[in-house]
Coordinates of C-alpha atoms and ligand atoms in Angstrom, one line a residue:
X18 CA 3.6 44.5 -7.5
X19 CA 2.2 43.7 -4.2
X20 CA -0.2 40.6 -2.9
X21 CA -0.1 37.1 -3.1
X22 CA 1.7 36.7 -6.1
X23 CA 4.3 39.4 -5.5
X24 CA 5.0 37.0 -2.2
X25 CA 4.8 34.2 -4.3
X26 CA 7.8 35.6 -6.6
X27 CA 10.1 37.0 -4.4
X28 CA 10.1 33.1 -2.4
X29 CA 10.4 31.5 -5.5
X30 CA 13.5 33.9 -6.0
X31 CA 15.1 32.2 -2.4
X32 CA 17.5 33.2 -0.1
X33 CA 20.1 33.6 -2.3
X34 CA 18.7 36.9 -4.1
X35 CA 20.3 39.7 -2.2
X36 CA 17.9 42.2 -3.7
X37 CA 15.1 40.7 -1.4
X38 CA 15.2 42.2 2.5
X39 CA 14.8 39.7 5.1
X40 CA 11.3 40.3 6.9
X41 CA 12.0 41.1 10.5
X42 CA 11.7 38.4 12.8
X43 CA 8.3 36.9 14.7
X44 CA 8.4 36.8 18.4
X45 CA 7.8 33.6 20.4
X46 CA 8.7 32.2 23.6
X47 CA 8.9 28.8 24.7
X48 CA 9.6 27.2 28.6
X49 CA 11.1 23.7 29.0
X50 CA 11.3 22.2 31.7
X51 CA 13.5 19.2 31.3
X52 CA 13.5 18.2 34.9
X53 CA 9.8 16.8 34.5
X54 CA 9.4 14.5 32.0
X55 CA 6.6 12.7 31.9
X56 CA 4.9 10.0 29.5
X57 CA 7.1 8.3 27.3
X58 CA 6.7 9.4 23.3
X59 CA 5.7 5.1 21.8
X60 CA 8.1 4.8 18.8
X61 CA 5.4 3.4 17.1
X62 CA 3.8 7.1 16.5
X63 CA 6.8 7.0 14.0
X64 CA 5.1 3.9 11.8
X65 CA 4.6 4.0 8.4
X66 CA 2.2 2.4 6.1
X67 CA 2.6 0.0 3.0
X68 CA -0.7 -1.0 0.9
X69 CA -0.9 -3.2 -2.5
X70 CA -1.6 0.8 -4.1
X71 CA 0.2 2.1 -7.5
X72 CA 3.9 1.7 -7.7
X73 CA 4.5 1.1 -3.7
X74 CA 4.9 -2.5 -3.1
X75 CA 5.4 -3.5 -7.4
X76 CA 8.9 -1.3 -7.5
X77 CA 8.5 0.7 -4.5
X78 CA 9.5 -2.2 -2.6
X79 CA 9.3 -5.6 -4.6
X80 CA 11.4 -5.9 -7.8
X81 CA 12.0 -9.8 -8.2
X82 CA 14.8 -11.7 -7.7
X83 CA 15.8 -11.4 -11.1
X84 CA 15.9 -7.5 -11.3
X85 CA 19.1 -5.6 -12.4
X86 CA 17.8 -3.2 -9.4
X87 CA 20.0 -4.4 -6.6
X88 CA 18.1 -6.6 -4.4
X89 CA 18.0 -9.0 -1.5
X90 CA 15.5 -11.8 -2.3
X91 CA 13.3 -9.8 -4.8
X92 CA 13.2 -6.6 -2.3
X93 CA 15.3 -3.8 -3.4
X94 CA 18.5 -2.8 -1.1
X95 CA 18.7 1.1 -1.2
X96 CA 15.2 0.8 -0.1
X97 CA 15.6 -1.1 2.9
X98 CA 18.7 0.6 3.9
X99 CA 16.7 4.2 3.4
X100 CA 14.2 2.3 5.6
X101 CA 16.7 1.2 8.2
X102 CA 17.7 4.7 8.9
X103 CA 14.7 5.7 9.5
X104 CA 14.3 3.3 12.4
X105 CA 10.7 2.8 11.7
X106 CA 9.5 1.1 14.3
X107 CA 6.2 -0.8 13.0
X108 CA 4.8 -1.5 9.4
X109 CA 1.3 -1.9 8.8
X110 CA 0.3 -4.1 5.5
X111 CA -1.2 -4.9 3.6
X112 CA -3.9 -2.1 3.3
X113 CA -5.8 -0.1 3.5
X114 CA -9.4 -0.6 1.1
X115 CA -7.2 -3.1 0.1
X116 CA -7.0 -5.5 3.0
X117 CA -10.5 -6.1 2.8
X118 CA -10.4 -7.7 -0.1
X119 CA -6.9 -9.5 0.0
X120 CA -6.6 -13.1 0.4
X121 CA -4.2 -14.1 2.2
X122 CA -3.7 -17.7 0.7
X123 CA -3.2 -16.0 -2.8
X124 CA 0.0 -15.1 -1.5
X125 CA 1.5 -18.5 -0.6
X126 CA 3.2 -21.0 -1.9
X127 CA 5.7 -20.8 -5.2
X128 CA 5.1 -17.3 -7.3
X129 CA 4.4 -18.9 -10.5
X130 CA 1.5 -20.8 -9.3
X131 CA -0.1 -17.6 -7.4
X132 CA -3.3 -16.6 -8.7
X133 CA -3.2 -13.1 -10.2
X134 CA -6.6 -10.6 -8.7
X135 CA -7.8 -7.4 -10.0
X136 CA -7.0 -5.0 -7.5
X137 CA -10.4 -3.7 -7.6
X138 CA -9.7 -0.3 -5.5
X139 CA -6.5 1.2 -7.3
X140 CA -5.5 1.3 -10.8
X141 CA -7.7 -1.6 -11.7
X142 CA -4.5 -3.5 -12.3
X143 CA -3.9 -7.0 -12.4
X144 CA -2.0 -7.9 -8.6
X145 CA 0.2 -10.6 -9.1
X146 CA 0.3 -11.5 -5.3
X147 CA 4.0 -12.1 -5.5
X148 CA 4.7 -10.0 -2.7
X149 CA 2.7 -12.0 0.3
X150 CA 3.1 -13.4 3.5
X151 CA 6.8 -14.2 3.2
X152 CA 7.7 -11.8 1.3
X153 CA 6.1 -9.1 3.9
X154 CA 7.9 -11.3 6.7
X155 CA 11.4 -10.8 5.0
X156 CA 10.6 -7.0 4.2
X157 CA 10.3 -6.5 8.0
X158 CA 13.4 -8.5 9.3
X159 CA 15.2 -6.9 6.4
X160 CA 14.1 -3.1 7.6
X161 CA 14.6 -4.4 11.6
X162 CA 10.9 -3.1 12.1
X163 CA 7.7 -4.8 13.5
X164 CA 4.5 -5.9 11.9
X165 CA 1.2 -4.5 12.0
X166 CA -0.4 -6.6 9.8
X167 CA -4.2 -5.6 8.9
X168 CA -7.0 -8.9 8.4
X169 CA -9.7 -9.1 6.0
X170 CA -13.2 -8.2 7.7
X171 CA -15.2 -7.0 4.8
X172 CA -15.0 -10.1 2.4
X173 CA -13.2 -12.6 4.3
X174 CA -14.4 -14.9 7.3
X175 CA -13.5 -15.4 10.5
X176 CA -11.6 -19.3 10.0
X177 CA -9.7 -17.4 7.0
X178 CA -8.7 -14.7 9.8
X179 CA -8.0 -16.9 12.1
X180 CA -5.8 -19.4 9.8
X181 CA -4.1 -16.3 9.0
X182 CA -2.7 -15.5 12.4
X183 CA -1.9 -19.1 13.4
X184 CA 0.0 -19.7 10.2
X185 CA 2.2 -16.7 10.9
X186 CA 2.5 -17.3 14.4
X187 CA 2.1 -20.5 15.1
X188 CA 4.9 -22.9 16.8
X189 CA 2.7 -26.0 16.8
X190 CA 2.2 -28.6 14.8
X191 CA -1.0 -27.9 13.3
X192 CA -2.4 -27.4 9.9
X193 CA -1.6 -23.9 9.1
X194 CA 1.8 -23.9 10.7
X195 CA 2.8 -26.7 8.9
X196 CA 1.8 -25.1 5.5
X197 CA 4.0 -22.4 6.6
X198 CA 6.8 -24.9 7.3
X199 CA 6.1 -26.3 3.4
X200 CA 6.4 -23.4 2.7
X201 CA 10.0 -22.9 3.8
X202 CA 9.6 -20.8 7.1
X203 CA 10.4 -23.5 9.8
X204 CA 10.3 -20.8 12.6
X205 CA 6.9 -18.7 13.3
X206 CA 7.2 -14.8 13.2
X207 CA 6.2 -12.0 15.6
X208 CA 2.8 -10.4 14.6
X209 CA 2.6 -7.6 17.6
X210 CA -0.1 -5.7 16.0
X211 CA -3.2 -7.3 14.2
X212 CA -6.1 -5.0 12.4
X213 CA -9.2 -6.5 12.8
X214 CA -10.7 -4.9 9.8
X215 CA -10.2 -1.3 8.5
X216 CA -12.6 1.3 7.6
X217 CA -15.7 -0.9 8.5
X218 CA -17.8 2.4 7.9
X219 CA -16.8 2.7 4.3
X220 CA -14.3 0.9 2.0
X221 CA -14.2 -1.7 5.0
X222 CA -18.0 -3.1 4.7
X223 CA -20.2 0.0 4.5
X224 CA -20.9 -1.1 8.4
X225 CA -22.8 0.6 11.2
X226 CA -20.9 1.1 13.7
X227 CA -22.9 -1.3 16.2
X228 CA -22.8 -3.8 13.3
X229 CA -19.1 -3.5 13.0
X230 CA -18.9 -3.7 16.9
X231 CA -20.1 -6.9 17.0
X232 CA -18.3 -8.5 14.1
X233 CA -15.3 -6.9 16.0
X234 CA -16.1 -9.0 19.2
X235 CA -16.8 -12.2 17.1
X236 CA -13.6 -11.8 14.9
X237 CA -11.1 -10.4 17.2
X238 CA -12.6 -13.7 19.5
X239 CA -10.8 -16.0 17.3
X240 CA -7.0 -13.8 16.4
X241 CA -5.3 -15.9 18.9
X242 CA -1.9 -15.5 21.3
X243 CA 0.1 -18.5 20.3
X244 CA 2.6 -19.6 22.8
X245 CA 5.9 -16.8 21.8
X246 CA 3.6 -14.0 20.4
X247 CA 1.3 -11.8 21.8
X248 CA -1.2 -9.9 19.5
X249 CA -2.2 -6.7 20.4
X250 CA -6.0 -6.2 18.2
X251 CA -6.9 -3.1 16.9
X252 CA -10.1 -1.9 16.1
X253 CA -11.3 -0.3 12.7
X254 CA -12.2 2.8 13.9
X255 CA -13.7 6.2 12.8
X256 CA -11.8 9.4 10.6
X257 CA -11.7 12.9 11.7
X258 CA -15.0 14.2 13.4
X259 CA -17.0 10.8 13.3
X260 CA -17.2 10.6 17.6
X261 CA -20.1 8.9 17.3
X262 CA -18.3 5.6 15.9
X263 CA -15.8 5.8 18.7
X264 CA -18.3 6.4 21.3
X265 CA -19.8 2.9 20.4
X266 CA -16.8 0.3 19.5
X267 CA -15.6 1.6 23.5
X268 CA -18.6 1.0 24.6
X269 CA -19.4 -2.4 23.1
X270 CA -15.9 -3.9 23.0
X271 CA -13.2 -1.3 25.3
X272 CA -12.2 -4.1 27.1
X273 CA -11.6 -6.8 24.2
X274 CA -8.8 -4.3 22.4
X275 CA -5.6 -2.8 23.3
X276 CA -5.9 0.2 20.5
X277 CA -8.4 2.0 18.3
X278 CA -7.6 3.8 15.1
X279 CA -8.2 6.9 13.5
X280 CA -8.0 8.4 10.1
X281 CA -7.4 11.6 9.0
X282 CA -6.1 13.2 6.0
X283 CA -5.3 16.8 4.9
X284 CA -6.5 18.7 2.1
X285 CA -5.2 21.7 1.2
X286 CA -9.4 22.4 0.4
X287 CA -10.9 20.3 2.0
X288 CA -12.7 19.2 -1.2
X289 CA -12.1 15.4 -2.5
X290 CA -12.9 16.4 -6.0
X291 CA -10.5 19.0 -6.4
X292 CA -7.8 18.8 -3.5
X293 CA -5.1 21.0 -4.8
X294 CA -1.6 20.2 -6.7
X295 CA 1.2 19.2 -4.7
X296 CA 3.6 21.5 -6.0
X297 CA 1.8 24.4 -7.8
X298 CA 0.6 26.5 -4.9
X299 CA 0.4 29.9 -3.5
X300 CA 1.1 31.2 0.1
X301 CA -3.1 30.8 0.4
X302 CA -3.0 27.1 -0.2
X303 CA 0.3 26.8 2.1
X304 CA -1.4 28.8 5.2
X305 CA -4.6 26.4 4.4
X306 CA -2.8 23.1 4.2
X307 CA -1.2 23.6 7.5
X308 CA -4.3 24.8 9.2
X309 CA -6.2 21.3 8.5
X310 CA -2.8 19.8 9.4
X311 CA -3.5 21.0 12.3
X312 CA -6.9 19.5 13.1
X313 CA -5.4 16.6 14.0
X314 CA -5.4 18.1 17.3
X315 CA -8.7 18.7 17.9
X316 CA -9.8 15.5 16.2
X317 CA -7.1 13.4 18.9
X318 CA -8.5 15.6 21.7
X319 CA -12.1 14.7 21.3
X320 CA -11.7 11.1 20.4
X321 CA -9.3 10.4 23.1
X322 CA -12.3 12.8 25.6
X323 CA -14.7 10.1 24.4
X324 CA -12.6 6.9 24.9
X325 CA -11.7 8.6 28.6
X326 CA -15.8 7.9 29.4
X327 CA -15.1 4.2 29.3
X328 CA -11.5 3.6 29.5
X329 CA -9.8 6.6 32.5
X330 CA -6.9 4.9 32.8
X331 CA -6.0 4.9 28.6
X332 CA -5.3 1.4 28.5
X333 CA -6.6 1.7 24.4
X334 CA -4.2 3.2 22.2
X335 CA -5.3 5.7 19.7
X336 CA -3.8 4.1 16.5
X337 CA -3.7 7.1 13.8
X338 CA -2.7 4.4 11.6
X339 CA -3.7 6.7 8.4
X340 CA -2.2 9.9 7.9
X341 CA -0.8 12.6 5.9
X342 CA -1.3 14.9 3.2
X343 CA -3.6 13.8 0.1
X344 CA -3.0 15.9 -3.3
X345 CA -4.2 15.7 -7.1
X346 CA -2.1 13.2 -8.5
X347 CA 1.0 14.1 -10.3
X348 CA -0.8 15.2 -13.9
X349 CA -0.2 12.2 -16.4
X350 CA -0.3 9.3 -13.9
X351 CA -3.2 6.6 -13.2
X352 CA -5.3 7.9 -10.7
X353 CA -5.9 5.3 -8.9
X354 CA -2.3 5.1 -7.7
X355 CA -2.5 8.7 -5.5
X356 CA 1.1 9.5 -6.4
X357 CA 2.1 12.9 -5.7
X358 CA 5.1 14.9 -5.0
X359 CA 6.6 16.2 -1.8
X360 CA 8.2 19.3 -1.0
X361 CA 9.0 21.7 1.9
X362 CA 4.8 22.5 2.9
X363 CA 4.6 18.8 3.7
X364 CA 8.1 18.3 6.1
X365 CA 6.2 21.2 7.9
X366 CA 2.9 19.4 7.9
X367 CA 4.6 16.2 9.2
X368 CA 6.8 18.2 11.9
X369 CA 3.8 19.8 13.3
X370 CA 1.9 16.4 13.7
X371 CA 4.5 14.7 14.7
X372 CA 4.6 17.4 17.7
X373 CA 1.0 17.0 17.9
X374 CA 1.2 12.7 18.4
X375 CA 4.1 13.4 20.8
X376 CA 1.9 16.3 22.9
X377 CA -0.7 13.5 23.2
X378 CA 1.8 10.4 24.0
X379 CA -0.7 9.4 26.9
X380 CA -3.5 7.8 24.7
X381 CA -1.7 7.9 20.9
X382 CA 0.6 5.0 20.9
X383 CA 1.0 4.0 17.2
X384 CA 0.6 6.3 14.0
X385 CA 1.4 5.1 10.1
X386 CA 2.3 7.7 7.6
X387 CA 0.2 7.2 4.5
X388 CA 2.0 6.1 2.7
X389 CA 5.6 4.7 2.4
X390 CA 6.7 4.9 -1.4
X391 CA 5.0 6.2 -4.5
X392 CA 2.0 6.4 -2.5
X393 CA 0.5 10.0 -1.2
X394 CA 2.7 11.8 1.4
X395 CA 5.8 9.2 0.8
X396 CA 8.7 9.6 2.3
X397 CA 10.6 7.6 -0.7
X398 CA 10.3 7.9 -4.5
X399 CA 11.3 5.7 -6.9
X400 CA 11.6 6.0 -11.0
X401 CA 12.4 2.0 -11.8
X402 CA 16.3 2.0 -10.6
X403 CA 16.4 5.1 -8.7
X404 CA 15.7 6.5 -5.2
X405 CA 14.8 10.2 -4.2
X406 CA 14.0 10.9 -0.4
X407 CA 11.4 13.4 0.0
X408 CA 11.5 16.3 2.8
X409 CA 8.9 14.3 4.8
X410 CA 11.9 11.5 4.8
X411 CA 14.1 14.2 6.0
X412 CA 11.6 15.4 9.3
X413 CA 11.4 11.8 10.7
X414 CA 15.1 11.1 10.1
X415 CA 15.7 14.3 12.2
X416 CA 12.5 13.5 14.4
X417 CA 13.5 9.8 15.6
X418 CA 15.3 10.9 18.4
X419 CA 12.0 11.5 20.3
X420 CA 11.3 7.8 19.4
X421 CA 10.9 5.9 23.1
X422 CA 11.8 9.0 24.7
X423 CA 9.9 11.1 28.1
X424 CA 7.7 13.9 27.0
X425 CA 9.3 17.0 28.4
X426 CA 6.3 19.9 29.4
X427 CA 7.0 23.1 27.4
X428 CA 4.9 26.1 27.3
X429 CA 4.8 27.7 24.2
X430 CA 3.6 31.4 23.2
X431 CA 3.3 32.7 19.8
X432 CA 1.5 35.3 17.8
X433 CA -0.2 34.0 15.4
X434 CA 0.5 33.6 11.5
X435 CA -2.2 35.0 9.4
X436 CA -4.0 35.0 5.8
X437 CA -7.2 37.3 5.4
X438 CA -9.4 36.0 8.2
X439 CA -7.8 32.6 9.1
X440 CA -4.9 32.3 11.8
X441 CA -2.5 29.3 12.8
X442 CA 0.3 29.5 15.3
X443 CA 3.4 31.1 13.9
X444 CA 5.3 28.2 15.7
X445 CA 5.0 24.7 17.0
X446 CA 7.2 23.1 19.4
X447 CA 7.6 20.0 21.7
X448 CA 10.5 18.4 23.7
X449 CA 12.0 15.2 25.2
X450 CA 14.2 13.6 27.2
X451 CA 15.9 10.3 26.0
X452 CA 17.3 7.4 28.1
X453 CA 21.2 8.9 28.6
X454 CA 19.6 12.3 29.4
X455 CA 19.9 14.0 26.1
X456 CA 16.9 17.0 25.5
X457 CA 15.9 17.1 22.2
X458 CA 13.4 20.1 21.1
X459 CA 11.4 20.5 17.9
X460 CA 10.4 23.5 16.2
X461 CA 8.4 24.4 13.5
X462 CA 8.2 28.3 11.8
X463 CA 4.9 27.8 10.3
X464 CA 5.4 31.0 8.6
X465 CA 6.0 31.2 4.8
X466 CA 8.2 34.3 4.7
X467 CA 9.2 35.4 7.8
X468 CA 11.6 34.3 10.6
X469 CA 11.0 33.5 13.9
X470 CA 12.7 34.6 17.2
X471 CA 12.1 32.4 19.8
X472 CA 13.5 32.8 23.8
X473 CA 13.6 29.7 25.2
X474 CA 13.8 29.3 29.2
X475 CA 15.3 26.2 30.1
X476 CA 15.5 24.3 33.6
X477 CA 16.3 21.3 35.1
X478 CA 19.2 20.3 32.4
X479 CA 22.5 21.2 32.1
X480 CA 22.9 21.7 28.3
X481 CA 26.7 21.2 27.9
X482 CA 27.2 21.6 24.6
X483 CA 23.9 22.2 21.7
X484 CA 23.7 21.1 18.3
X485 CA 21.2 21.6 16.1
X486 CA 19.9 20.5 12.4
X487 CA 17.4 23.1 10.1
X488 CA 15.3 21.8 7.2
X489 CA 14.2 24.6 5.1
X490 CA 13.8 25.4 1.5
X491 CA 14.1 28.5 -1.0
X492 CA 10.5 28.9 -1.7
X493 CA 7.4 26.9 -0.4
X494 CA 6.9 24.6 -3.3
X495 CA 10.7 23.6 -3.3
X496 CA 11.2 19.6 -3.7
X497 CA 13.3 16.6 -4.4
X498 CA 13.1 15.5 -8.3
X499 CA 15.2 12.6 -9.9
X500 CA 17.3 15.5 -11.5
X501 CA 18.0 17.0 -8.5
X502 CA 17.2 15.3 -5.5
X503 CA 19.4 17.6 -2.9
X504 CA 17.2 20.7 -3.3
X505 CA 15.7 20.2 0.2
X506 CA 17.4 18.1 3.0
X507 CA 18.8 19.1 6.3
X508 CA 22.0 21.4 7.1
X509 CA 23.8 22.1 10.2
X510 CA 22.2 24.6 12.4
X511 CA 23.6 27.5 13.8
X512 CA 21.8 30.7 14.4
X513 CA 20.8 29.9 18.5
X514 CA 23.3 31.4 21.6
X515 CA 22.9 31.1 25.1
X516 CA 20.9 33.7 27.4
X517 CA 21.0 33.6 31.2
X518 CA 17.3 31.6 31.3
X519 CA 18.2 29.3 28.5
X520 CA 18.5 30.1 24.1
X521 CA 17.6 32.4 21.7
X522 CA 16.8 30.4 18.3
X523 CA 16.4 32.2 15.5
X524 CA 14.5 29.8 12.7
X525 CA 14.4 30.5 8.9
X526 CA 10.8 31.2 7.6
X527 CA 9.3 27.8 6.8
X528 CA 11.9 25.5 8.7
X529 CA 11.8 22.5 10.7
X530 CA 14.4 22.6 13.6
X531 CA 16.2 19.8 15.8
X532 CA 18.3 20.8 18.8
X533 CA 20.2 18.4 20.6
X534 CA 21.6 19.2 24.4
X535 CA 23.7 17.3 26.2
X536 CA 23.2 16.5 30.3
Ligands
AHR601 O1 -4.4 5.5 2.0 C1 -5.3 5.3 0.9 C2 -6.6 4.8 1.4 O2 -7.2 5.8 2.2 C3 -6.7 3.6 2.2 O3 -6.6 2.4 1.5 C4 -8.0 3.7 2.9 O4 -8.0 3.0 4.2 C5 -8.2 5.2 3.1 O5 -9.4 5.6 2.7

C-alpha cells in the first residue's frame, strides 16, 4: 500500500509499533541571538475569549450556586483553577454576534427576577442572563485576569453604553454606580479594555465601514475614564483580507483608539459550508489546515502596512481578538453551539500563531482564542461534572513563559514541507528573553511524519543548564476524550546536546517544543 492512506495508517499505528522505520530527519537551522532583544511579547496576545455561545458560559463556566459541581458562587472551581494556570492575562465577554444584541441591564439585579432572551445567534436557546455583570466581574478576580469587556453597537444606544461603563467603573455617587452599590458591589471594578462594537461589517450592524467609523467616534465619545480606571477603546475592525475597512477606521478615527481588531479563522477548506471534521482527517487536510493557519501572517503584515500610513509610531494595537480553528461540529450536537474537538493538528496550529503574534509584538498587543470552553478551538471541555484540557490548553501552558517577555531576533531556515503542489515551512520558531534573563525558544515540526533536525547557533547568553518540554502525539488526529483525557499532553524533553555554536534539537514529527536556558 502506498499514498495517503498508507501514511495515514502507519501514524495512526504511533510510535510505539516497532515494525514502522523512523523517516530520517528534516534539516533546519536556526540563529538566536539572545543578546538583542528587542520589543517586549504583550501578555495579552495570550487572551482568550468567552461568548454567551452553546455550553461555554451555561456549564462551561456558570453552574449555580446550588450545583453538586464544585463551585465558588455559581462558577465552577476546577475551571478557574485550569484558568489560573494558564495565567490568562485578559478575558473578553460577552461576545461575539452576541454582544450586539446583549443588554446589559438584563443581567442585573437578583437572578430570579432577570428576564430570560432568545439568544437569537446560537442554538436559538432561551439565555437566562444569570451570568451578567457580576457574575463576569467575579469570574475575572476568581481567574486573576483582566477584562475586555465588548459594548453593544448594533442594537443598543450610546446612554445604554455609556451607563454601562460608569456602572462598572464608576466611584461616584451617581445613578449607575449606585445601582451597582444596590446591587451589592460597593467598590467599582477595572475595565482596561472596552469594545466599541464588534463585527460592525456583518453580525455587528451590516455597517459600511465609513458608517461604522463614525458611530465609532460618536460612541467611543461617551465610554468614559472614571477617576481609578482607564479604558483603553477598541475598534470593531475588519477579518482576514478586508484592508480596505482598516484603511478607513485609521483614517477617520486613528487618533480616538488605542487598538484595532482583527478576525480570522482557519478552515481546513476554506469553505463555510463544509469546513472539515475536527478529528477525521488525512495528512491532505493536516498540511491544509496549517497552511491557512498560517495566513495569519500575511493578513497581520498587511493590516499592520496599512495602519503604519497613519499611525508610524504603532501607538494602535492590532487586537486579533478572534481566533482559531473552526470545524464541523461534533456529529449529534446543535449546531449553533460550534463545539468541536481538539487534538494534536490544532496545538500545532496555535504554536505557530502564537510564534506568529510574538514575531509581530511591535503592533499586535492583545489576541483572544476563540473560544474558551465548549466553544470552537477550546482549550477546556466539559461533559456536566467533568473537565478534559485539550492540546491547545497544553501549548499555551507551555507558551506563557514568553508572556511580558523581549522578543529575541532569530533567523530561521528550513526546507519546506510539502503536499502535491502546496508547501509550508517544515518548522516554525521564535525566542525570548524574560525579566531574570531566562531564553525561552519555541519550535514547531510542522511535518506529519517526519522529524526534524535543527542546529541552533546561539550568542549573547550563557545557557547554564537547558530544559526542555515536547508536546506530540501518535498520529495526527490523536486527542483528549472524557475516557481518556492523557492521550496528548506534554513530557519532558530530551533529545537536544550542546555543539560548539549553540544545540542540536532533534523534534518528533508533529511536535510542539519549549526550551528553557538559564543565564
Ligand atoms: O466566535 C464565534 C463568532 O465568530 C463570533 O460571535 C463572531 O464575532 C464571529 O463571527
Amino acid at each position: 500500500m502506498t499514498g495517503p492512506l498508507a501514511l495515514t495508517l502507519a501514524l495512526s499505528l504511533g510510535a510505539s509499533n516497532q515494525a514502522t522505520p523512523t523517516p530520517a530527519p528534516i534539516e533546519a537551522s536556526l540563529t538566536v541571538k539572545a543578546g538583542e532583544p528587542s520589543v517586549k511579547i504583550n501578555k495579552n496576545i495570550y487572551g482568550h475569549f468567552a461568548e454567551h455561545l452553546g455550553r461555554l458560559i451555561y456549564e462551561g463556566i456558570w453552574v449555580g450556586e446550588d450545583s453538586k459541581i464544585p463551585n465558588t458562587r455559581g462558577i465552577r472551581n476546577d475551571v478557574v483553577a485550569a484558568l489560573k494556570n494558564l495565567k490568562v492575562p485578559v478575558l473578553r465577554w460577552p461576545g461575539g454576534c452576541f454582544a450586539d444584541e446583549y443588554h446589559w441591564k438584563n443581567g442585573i439585579g437578583p437572578r430570579a427576577e432577570r428576564p430570560g432572551i432568545y439568544n437569537t445567534h446560537w442554538g436559538g436557546v432561551v439565555e437566562n442572563n444569570h451570568f451578567g455583570t457580576h457574575e463576569f466581574m467575579d469570574l475575572v478576580e476568581q481567574i486573576g485576569t483582566e477584562a475586555y469587556v465588548s459594548g453593544n453597537v448594533g442594537s443598543g444606544t450610546v446612554q445604554e453604553m455609556q451607563e454601562w461603563v460608569e456602572y462598572m467603573t464608576s466611584p461616584a455617587t451617581s445613578p449607575m454606580a449606585n445601582l451597582r452599590r444596590r446591587n451589592g458591589r460597593e467598590e467599582p471594578w477595572k475595565v482596561p479594555y472596552f469594545a466599541v462594537g464588534n463585527e460592525t461589517w456583518g453580525c455587528g450592524g451590516n455597517m459600511r465601514a465609513e458608517y461604522y467609523a463614525d458611530l465609532f467616534l460618536q460612541y467611543g465619545t461617551f465610554v468614559k475614564n472614571y477617576r481609578g480606571n482607564t479604558v483603553q477603546k477598541i475598534a470593531s475592525g475588519s477579518s482576514d483580507e478586508n484592508y480596505r475597512w482598516t484603511d478607513v477606521l485609521m483614517n477617520a478615527a486613528a487618533k480616538r483608539m488605542q487598538g484595532l481588531s482583527l478576525h480570522y479563522y482557519t478552515l481546513p477548506t476554506g469553505n463555510w459550508q463544509k469546513k472539515g471534521s475536527a478529528t477525521e482527517f488525512d495528512e491532505d487536510a493536516w498540511h491544509a489546515t496549517l497552511k491557512r493557519a498560517l495566513r495569519m501572517d500575511e493578513f497581520i503584515t498587511k493590516h499592520s502596512a496599512v495602519m503604519d500610513k497613519y499611525d508610524p509610531e504603532k501607538k494602535v494595537g492590532l487586537v486579533v481578538d478572534e481566533w482559531g480553528t473552526w470545524y464541523d461540529v461534533e456529529p449529534g450536537t446543535n449546531p449553533g453551539f460550534l463545539y468541536q474537538q481538539s487534538t494534536i493538528r490544532d496545538a500545532i496550529t496555535a504554536a505557530l500563531t502564537l510564534n506568529i503574534f510574538h514575531r509581530h509584538a511591535d503592533r499586535v498587543t492583545m489576541a483572544n482564542l476563540a473560544q474558551t470552553i465548549n466553544v470552537l478551538q477550546a482549550v477546556i471541555l466539559t461533559d456536566k461534572e467533568k473537565m478534559i484540557l485539550t492540546p491547545t490548553y497544553h501549548v499555551f501552558e507551555m507558551f506563557k513563559v514568553h508572556q511580558d517577555a523581549r522578543l529575541v531576533p532569530t533567523e530561521l531556515t528550513t526546507p519546506d514541507y510539502r503536499r502535491g503542489d502546496a508547501a509550508v515551512p517544515a518548522v516554525s520558531s521564535s525566542a525570548s528573553i524574560d525579566a531574570t534573563g531566562k531564553l525561552h525558544i519555541s519550535l514547531v515540526n510542522l511535518d506529519a511524519a517526519k522529524p526534524a533536525r535543527i542546529s541552533v547557533a546561539l550568542s549573547g547568553h550563557a545557557a547554564k543548564t537547558i530544559t526542555g518540554r515536547v508536546l506530540t502525539a501518535p498520529s495526527i488526529n490523536s486527542h483528549n476524550t472524557f475516557e481518556k483525557p492523557d492521550v496528548v499532553k506534554p513530557a519532558s524533553f530530551t533529545t537536544f546536546s550542546r555543539t560548539p555554536q549553540g544545540l542540536s534539537v532533534e523534534l518528533p514529527a508533529r511536535s510542539v517544543v519549549v526550551l528553557a536556558l538559564e543565564p
